[in-house]
PDB file of C-alpha atoms in Angstrom:
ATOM      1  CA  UNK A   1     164.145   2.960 -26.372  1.00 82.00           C
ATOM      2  CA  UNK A   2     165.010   6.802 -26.875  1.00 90.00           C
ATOM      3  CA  UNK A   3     161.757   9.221 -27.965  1.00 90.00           C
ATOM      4  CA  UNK A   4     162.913  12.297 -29.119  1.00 91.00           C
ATOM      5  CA  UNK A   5     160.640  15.291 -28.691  1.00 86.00           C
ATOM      6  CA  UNK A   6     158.270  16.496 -31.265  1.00 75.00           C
ATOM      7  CA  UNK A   7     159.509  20.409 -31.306  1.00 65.00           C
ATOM      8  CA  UNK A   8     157.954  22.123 -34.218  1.00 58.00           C
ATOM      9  CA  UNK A   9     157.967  18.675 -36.886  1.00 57.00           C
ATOM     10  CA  UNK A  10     161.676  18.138 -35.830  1.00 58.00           C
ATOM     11  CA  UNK A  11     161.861  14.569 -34.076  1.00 59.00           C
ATOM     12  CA  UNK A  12     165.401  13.959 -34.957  1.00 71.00           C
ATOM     13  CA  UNK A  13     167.527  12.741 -32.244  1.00 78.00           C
ATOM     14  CA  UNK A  14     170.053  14.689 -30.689  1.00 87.00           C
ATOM     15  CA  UNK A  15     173.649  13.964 -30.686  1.00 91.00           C
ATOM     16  CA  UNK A  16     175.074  12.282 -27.479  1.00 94.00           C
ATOM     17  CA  UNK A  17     178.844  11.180 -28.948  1.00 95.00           C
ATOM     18  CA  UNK A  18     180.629  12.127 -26.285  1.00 95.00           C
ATOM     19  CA  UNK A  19     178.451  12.828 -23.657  1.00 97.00           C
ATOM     20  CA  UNK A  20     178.390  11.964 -19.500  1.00 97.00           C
ATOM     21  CA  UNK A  21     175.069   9.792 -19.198  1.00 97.00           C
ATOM     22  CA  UNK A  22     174.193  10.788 -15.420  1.00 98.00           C
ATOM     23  CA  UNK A  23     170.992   8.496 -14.156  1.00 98.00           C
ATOM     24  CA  UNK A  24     169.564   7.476 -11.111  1.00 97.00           C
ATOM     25  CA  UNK A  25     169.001   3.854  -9.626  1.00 95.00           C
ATOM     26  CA  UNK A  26     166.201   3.518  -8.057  1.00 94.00           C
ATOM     27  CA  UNK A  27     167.035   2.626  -4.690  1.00 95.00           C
ATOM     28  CA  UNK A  28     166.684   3.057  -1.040  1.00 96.00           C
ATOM     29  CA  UNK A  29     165.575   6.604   0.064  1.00 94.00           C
ATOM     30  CA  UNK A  30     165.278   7.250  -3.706  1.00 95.00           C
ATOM     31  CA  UNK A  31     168.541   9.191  -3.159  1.00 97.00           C
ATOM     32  CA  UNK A  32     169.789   9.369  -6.428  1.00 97.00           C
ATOM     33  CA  UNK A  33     166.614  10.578  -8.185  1.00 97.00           C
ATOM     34  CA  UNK A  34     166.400  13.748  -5.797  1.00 96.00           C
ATOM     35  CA  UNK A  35     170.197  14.364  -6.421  1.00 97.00           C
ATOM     36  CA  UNK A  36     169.467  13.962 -10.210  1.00 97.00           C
ATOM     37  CA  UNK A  37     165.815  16.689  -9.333  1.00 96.00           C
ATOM     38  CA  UNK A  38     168.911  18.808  -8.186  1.00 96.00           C
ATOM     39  CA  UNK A  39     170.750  18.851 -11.009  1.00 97.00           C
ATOM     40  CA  UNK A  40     168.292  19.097 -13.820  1.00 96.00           C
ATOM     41  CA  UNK A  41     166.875  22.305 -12.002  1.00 95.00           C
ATOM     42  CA  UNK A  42     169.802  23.995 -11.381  1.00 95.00           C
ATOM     43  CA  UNK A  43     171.341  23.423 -14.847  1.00 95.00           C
ATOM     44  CA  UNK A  44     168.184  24.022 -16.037  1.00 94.00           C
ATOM     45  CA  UNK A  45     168.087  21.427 -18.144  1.00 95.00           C
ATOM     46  CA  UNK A  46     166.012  20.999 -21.292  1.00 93.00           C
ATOM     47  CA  UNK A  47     163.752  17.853 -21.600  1.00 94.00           C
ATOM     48  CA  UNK A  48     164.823  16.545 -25.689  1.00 94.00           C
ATOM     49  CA  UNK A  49     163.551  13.061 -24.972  1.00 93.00           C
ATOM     50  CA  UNK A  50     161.604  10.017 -23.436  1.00 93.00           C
ATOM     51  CA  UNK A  51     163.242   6.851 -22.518  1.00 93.00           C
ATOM     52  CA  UNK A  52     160.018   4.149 -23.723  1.00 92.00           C
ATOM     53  CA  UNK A  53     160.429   1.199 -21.366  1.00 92.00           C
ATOM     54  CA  UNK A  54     157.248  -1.522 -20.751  1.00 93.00           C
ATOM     55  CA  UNK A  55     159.534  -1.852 -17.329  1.00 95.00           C
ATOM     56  CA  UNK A  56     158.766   0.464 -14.984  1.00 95.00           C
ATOM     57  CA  UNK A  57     155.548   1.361 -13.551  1.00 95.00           C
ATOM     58  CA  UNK A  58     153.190   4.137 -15.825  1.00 94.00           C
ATOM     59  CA  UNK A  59     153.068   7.005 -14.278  1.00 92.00           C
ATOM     60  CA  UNK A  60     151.818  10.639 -15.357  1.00 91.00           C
ATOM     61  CA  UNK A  61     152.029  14.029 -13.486  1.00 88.00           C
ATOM     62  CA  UNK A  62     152.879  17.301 -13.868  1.00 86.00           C
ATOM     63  CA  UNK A  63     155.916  19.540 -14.646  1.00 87.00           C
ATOM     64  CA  UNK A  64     158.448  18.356 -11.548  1.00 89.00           C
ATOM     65  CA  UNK A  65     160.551  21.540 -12.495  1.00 90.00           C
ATOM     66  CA  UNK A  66     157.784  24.286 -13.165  1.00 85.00           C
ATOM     67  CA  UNK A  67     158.742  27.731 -13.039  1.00 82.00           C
ATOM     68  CA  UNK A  68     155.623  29.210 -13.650  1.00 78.00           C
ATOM     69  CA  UNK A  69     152.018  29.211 -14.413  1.00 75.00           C
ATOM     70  CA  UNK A  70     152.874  28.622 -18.113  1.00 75.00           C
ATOM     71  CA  UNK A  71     154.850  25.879 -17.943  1.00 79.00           C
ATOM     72  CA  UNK A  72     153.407  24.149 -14.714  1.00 77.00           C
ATOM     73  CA  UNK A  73     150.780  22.138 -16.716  1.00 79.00           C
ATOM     74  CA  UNK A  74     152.898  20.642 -18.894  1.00 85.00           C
ATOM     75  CA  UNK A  75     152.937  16.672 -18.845  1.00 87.00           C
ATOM     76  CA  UNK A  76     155.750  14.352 -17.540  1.00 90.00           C
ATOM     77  CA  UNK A  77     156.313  10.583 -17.430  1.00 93.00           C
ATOM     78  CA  UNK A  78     158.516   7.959 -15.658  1.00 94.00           C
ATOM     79  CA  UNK A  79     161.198   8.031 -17.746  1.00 96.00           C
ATOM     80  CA  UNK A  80     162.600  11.076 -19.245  1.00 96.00           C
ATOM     81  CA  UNK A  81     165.652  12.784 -20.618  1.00 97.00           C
ATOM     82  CA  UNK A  82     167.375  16.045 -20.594  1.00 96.00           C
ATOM     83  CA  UNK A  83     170.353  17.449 -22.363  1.00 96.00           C
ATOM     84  CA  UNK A  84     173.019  20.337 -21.672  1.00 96.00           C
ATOM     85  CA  UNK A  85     174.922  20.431 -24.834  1.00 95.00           C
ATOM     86  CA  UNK A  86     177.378  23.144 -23.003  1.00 95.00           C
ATOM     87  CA  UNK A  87     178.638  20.529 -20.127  1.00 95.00           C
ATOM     88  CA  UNK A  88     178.042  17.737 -22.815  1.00 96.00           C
ATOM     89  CA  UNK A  89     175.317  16.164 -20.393  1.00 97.00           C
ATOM     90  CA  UNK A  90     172.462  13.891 -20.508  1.00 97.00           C
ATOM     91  CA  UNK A  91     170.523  13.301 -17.734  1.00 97.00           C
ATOM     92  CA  UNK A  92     167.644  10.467 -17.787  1.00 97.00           C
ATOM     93  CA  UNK A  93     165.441  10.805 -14.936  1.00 97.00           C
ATOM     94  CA  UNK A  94     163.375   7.819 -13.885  1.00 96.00           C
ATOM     95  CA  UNK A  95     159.878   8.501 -11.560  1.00 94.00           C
ATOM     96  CA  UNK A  96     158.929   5.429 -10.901  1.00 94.00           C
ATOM     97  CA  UNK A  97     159.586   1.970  -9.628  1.00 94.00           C
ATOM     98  CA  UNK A  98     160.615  -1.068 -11.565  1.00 94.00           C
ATOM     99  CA  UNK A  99     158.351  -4.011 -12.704  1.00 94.00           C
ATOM    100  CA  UNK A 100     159.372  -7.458 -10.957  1.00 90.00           C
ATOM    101  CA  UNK A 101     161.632  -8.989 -12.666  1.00 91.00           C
ATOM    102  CA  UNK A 102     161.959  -6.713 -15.305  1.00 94.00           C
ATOM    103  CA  UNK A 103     165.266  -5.593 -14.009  1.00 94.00           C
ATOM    104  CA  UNK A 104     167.396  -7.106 -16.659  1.00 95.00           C
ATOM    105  CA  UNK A 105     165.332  -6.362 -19.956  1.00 95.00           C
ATOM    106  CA  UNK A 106     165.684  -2.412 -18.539  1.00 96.00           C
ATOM    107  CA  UNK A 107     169.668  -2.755 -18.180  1.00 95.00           C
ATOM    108  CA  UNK A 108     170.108  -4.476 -21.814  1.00 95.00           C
ATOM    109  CA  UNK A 109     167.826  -1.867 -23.254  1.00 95.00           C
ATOM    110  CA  UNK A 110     169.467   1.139 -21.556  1.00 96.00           C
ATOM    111  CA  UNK A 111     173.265   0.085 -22.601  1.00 96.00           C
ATOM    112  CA  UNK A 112     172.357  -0.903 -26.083  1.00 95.00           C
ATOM    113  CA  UNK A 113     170.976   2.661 -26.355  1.00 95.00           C
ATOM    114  CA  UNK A 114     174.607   3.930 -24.383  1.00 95.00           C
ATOM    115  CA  UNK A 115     176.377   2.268 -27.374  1.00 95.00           C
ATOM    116  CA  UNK A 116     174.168   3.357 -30.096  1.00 94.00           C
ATOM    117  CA  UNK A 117     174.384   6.699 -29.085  1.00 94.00           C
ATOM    118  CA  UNK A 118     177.654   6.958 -28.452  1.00 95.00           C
ATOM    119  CA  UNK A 119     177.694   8.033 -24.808  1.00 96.00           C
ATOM    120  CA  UNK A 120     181.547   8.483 -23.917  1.00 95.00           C
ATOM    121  CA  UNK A 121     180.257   6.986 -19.931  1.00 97.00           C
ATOM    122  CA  UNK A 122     177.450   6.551 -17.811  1.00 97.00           C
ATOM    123  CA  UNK A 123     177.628   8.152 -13.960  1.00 98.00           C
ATOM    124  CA  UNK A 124     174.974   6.643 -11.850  1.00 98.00           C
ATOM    125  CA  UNK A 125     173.735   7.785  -8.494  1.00 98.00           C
ATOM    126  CA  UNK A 126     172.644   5.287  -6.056  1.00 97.00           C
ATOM    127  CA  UNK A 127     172.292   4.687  -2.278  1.00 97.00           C
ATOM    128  CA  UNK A 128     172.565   1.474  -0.252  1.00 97.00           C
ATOM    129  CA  UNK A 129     170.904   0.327   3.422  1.00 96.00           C
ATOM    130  CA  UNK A 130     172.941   1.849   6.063  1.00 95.00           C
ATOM    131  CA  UNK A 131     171.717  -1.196   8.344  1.00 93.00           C
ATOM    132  CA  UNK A 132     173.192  -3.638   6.066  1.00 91.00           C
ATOM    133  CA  UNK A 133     176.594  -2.331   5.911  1.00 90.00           C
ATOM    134  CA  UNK A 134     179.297  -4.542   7.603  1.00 85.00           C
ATOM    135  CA  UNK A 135     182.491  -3.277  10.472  1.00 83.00           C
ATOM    136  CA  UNK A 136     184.358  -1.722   7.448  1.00 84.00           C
ATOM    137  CA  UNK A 137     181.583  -0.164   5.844  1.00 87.00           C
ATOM    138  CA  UNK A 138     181.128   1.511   9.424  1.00 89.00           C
ATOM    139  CA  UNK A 139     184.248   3.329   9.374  1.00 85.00           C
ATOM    140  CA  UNK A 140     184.750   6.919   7.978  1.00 88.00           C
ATOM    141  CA  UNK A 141     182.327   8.333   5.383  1.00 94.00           C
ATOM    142  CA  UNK A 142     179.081   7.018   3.945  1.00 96.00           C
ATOM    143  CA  UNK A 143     179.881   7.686   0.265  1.00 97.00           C
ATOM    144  CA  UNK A 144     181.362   5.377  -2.243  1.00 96.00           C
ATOM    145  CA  UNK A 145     182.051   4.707  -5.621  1.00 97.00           C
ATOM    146  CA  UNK A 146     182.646   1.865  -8.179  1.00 97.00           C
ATOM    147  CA  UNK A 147     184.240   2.032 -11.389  1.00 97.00           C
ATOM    148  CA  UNK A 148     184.138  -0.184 -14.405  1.00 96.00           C
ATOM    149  CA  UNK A 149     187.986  -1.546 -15.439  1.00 95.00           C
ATOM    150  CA  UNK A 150     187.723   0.471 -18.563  1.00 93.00           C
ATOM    151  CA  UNK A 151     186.908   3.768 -16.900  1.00 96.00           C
ATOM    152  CA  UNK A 152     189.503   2.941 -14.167  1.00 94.00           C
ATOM    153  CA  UNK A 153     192.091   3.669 -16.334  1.00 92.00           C
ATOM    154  CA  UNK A 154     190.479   6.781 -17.478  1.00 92.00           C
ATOM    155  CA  UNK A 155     190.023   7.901 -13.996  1.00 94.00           C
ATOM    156  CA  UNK A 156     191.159   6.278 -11.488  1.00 91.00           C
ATOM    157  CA  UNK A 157     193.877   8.371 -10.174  1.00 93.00           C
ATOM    158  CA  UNK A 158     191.522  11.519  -9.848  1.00 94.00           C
ATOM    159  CA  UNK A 159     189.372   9.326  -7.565  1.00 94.00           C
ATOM    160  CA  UNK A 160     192.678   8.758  -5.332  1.00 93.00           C
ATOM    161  CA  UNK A 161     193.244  12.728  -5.419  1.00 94.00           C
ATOM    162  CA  UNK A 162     189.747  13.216  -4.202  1.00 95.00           C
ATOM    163  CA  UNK A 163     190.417  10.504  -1.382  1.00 95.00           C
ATOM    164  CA  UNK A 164     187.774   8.665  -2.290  1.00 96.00           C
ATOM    165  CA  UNK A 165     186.369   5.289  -0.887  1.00 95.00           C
ATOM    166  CA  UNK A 166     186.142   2.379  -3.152  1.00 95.00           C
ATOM    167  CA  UNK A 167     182.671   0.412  -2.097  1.00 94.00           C
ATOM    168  CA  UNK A 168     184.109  -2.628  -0.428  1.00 91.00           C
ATOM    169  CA  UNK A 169     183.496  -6.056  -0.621  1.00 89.00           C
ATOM    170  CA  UNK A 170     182.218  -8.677   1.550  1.00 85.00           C
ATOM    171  CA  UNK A 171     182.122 -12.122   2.766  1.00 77.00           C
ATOM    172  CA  UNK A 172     179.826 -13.675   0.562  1.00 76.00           C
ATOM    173  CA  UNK A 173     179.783 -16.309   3.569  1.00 69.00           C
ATOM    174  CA  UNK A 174     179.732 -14.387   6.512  1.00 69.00           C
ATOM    175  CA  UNK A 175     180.563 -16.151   9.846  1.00 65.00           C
ATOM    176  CA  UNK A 176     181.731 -19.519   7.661  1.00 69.00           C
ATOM    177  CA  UNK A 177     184.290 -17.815   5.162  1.00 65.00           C
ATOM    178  CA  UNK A 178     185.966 -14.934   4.701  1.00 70.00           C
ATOM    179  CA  UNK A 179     187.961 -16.149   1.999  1.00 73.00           C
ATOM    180  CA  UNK A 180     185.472 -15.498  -0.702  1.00 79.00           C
ATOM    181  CA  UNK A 181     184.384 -11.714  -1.428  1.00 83.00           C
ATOM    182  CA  UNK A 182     181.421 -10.144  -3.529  1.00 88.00           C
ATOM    183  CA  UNK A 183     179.941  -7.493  -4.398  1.00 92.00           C
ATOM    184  CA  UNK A 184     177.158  -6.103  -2.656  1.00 92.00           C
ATOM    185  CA  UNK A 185     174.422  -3.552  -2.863  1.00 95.00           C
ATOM    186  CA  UNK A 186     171.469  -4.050  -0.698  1.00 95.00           C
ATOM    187  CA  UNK A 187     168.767  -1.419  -1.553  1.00 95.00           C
ATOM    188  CA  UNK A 188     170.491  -0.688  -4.663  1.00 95.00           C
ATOM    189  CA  UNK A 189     168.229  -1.855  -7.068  1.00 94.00           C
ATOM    190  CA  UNK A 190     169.536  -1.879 -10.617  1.00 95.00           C
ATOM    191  CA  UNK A 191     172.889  -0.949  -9.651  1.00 97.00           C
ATOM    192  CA  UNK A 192     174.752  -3.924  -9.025  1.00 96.00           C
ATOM    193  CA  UNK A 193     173.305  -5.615 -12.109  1.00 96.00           C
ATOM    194  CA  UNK A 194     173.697  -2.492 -14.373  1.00 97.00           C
ATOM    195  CA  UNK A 195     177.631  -2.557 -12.676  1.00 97.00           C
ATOM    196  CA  UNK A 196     178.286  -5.934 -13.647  1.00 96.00           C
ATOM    197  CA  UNK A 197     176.863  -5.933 -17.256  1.00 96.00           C
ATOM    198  CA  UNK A 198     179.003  -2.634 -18.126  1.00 96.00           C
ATOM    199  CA  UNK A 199     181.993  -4.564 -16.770  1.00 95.00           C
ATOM    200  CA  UNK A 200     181.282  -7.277 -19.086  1.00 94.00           C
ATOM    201  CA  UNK A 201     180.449  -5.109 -22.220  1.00 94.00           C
ATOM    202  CA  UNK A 202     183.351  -2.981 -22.060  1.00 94.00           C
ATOM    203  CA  UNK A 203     181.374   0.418 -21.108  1.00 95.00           C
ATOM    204  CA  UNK A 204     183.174   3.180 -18.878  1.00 97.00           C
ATOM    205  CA  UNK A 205     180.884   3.600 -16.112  1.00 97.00           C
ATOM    206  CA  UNK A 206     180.702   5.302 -12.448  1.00 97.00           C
ATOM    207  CA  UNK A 207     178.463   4.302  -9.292  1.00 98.00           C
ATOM    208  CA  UNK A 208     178.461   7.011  -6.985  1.00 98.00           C
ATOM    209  CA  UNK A 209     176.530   5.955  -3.972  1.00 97.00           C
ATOM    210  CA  UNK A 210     175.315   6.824  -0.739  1.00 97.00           C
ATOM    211  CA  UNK A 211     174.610   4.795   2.901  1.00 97.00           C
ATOM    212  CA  UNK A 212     171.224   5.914   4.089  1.00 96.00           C
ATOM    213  CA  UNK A 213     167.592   5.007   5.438  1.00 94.00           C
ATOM    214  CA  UNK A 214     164.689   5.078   4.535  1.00 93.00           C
ATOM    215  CA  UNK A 215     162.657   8.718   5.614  1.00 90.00           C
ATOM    216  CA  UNK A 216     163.597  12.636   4.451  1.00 91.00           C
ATOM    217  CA  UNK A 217     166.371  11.952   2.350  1.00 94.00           C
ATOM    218  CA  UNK A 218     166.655  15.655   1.125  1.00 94.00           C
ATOM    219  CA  UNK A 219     169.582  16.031   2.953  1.00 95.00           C
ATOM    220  CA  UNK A 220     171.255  12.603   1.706  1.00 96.00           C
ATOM    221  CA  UNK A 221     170.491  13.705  -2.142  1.00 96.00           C
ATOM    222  CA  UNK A 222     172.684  17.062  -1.091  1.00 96.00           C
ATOM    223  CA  UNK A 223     175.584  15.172   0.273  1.00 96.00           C
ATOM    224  CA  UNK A 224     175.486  12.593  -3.046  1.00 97.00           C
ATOM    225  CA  UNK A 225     174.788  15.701  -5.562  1.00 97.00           C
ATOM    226  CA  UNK A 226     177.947  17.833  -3.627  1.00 95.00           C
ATOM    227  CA  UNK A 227     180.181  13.978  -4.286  1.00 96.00           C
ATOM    228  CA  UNK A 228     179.365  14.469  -7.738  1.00 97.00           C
ATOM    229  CA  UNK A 229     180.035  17.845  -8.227  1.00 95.00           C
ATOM    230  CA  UNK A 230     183.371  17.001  -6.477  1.00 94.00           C
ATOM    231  CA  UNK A 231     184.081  15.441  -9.481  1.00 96.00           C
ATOM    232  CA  UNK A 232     182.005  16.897 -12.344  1.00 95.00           C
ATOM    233  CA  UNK A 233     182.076  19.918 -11.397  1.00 93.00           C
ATOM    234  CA  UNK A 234     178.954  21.440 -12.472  1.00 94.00           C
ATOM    235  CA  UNK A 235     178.631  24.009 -10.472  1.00 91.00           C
ATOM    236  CA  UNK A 236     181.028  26.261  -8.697  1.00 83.00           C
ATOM    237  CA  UNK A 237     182.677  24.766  -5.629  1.00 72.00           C
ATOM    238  CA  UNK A 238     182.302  27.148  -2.822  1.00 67.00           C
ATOM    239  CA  UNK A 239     182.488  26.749   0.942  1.00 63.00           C
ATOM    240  CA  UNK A 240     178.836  25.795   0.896  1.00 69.00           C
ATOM    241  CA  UNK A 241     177.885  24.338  -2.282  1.00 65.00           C
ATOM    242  CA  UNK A 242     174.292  22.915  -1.047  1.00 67.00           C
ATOM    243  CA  UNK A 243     173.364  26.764  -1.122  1.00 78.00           C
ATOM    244  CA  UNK A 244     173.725  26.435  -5.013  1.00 88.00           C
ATOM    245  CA  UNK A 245     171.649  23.718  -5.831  1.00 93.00           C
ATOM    246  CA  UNK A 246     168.396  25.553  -7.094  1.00 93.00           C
ATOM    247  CA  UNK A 247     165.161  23.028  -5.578  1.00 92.00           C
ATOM    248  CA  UNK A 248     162.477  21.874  -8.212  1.00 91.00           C
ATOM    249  CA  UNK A 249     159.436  23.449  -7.348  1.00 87.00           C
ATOM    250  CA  UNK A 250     157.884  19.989  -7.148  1.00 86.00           C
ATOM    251  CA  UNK A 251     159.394  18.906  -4.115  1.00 87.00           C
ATOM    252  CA  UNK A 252     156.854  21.205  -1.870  1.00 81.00           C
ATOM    253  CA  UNK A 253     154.634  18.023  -2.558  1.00 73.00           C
ATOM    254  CA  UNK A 254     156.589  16.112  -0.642  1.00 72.00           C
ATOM    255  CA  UNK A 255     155.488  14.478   2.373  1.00 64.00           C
ATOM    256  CA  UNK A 256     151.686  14.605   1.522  1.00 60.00           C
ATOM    257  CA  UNK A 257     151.377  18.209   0.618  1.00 58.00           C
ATOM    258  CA  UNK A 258     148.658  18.109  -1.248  1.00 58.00           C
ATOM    259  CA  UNK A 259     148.467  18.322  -5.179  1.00 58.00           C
ATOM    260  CA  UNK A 260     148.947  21.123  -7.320  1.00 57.00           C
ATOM    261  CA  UNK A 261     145.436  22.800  -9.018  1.00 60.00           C
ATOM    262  CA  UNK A 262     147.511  22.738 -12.370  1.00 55.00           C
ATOM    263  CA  UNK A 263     146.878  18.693 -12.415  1.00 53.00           C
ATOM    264  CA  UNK A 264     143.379  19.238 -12.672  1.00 53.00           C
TER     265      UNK A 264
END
């Protein structure tokens, strides 16, 4: 369920008719929640909300996108959301991981909010075990995308323009049938259920995702964030776009950096 933001006495919700819903899965490398880190500070983004879910894990720190002293104390929980009225974005950021078997109560809460707000689609970054993948998967690059039937038709022939890869499916027997194909997303998390259900409710939605493994996946959350902006384009396309992407000051705590006085 949405939260809006207390500012001043003014709780009322913002408007989202219209907007791109761009969200991370929580998956392998947690690729897509750096690549969304990425995009909230560079656009600097401005938190309006709280996604209230019983399930993911609690979880309380401080500011992930601090810019100073100020504002470096200021609180921030696993599930949050941020709004660019200018690009007609909403971003919800998710910190931590998800509940067993709590999976499915998360996806029907999240696209009943989609459709009560009015969202025009959802984007959502993801990555996938580069071990897992089979010959085809091998071939060429390590990025793919899905897209939901109704969003095909939307924009599906900018996809071929880009020269995008479709994710592909496999054997859903390997070694006894090939006959038979599915869908498959292993370290993906939420995606492949989150997929399906938008399918079946009629929702335009995008899975951009990433091969990777697990370890410093800084430089897989450039290459996904860069695959978006291919298509978004939220920033300026230039020979090197990585150089654009502004890093939240949080991610010096990476890697067992110690934690920041302002937490105390």
């Amino acid at each position: 369920m949405f939260i809006p933001c207390d500012r001043g006495g003014d709780s009322a919700a913002p408007d989202f008719k219209g907007f791109t819903l761009l969200m991370p899965a929580v998956s392998v490398g947690n690729v897509g929640q750096l690549a969304i880190d990425l995009v909230i500070s560079t656009l600097d983004m401005t938190k309006v909300g709280y996604f209230y879910t019983d399930c993911l894990v609690p979880m309380v720190g401080n500011n992930p996108y601090a810019t100073a002293e100020e504002n470096s104390t200021e609180l921030s929980i696993n599930a949050e959301v941020y709004s660019l009225p200018s690009k007609k974005l909403v971003v919800l950021q998710i910190r931590s991981p998800f509940i067993k078997n709590k999976y499915r109560p998360f996806c029907e809460t999240l696209l009943s909010w989609v459709k009560s707000s009015k969202c025009a689609r959802v984007v959502l970054l993801s990555s996938s075990h580069a071990y897992q993948r089979d010959d085809e998967q091998l071939l060429g690059t390590p990025l793919r995308y899905l897209l939901t039937p109704d969003l095909e038709k939307a924009v599906g022939g900018r996809m071929k323009e880009l020269n995008w890869k479709e994710m592909e499916k496999v054997a859903a027997y390997p070694g006894i049938s090939d006959t038979e194909k599915v869908l498959h997303i292993p370290g993906g998390g939420i995606t492949k259920l989150l997929f399906t259900e938008s399918c079946s409710e009629g929702i335009q939605m995008a899975v951009l995702l990433k091969f990777c493994s697990e370890g410093d996946n800084i430089p897989d959350a450039f290459v996904l964030v860069n695959y978006l902006n291919e298509w978004l384009q939220l920033i300026k396309s230039e020979v090197n776009p990585s150089s654009q992407w502004k890093i939240p000051s949080s991610w010096r705590l990476l890697f067992g950096n110690g934690l920041p006085p302002a937490l105390f």
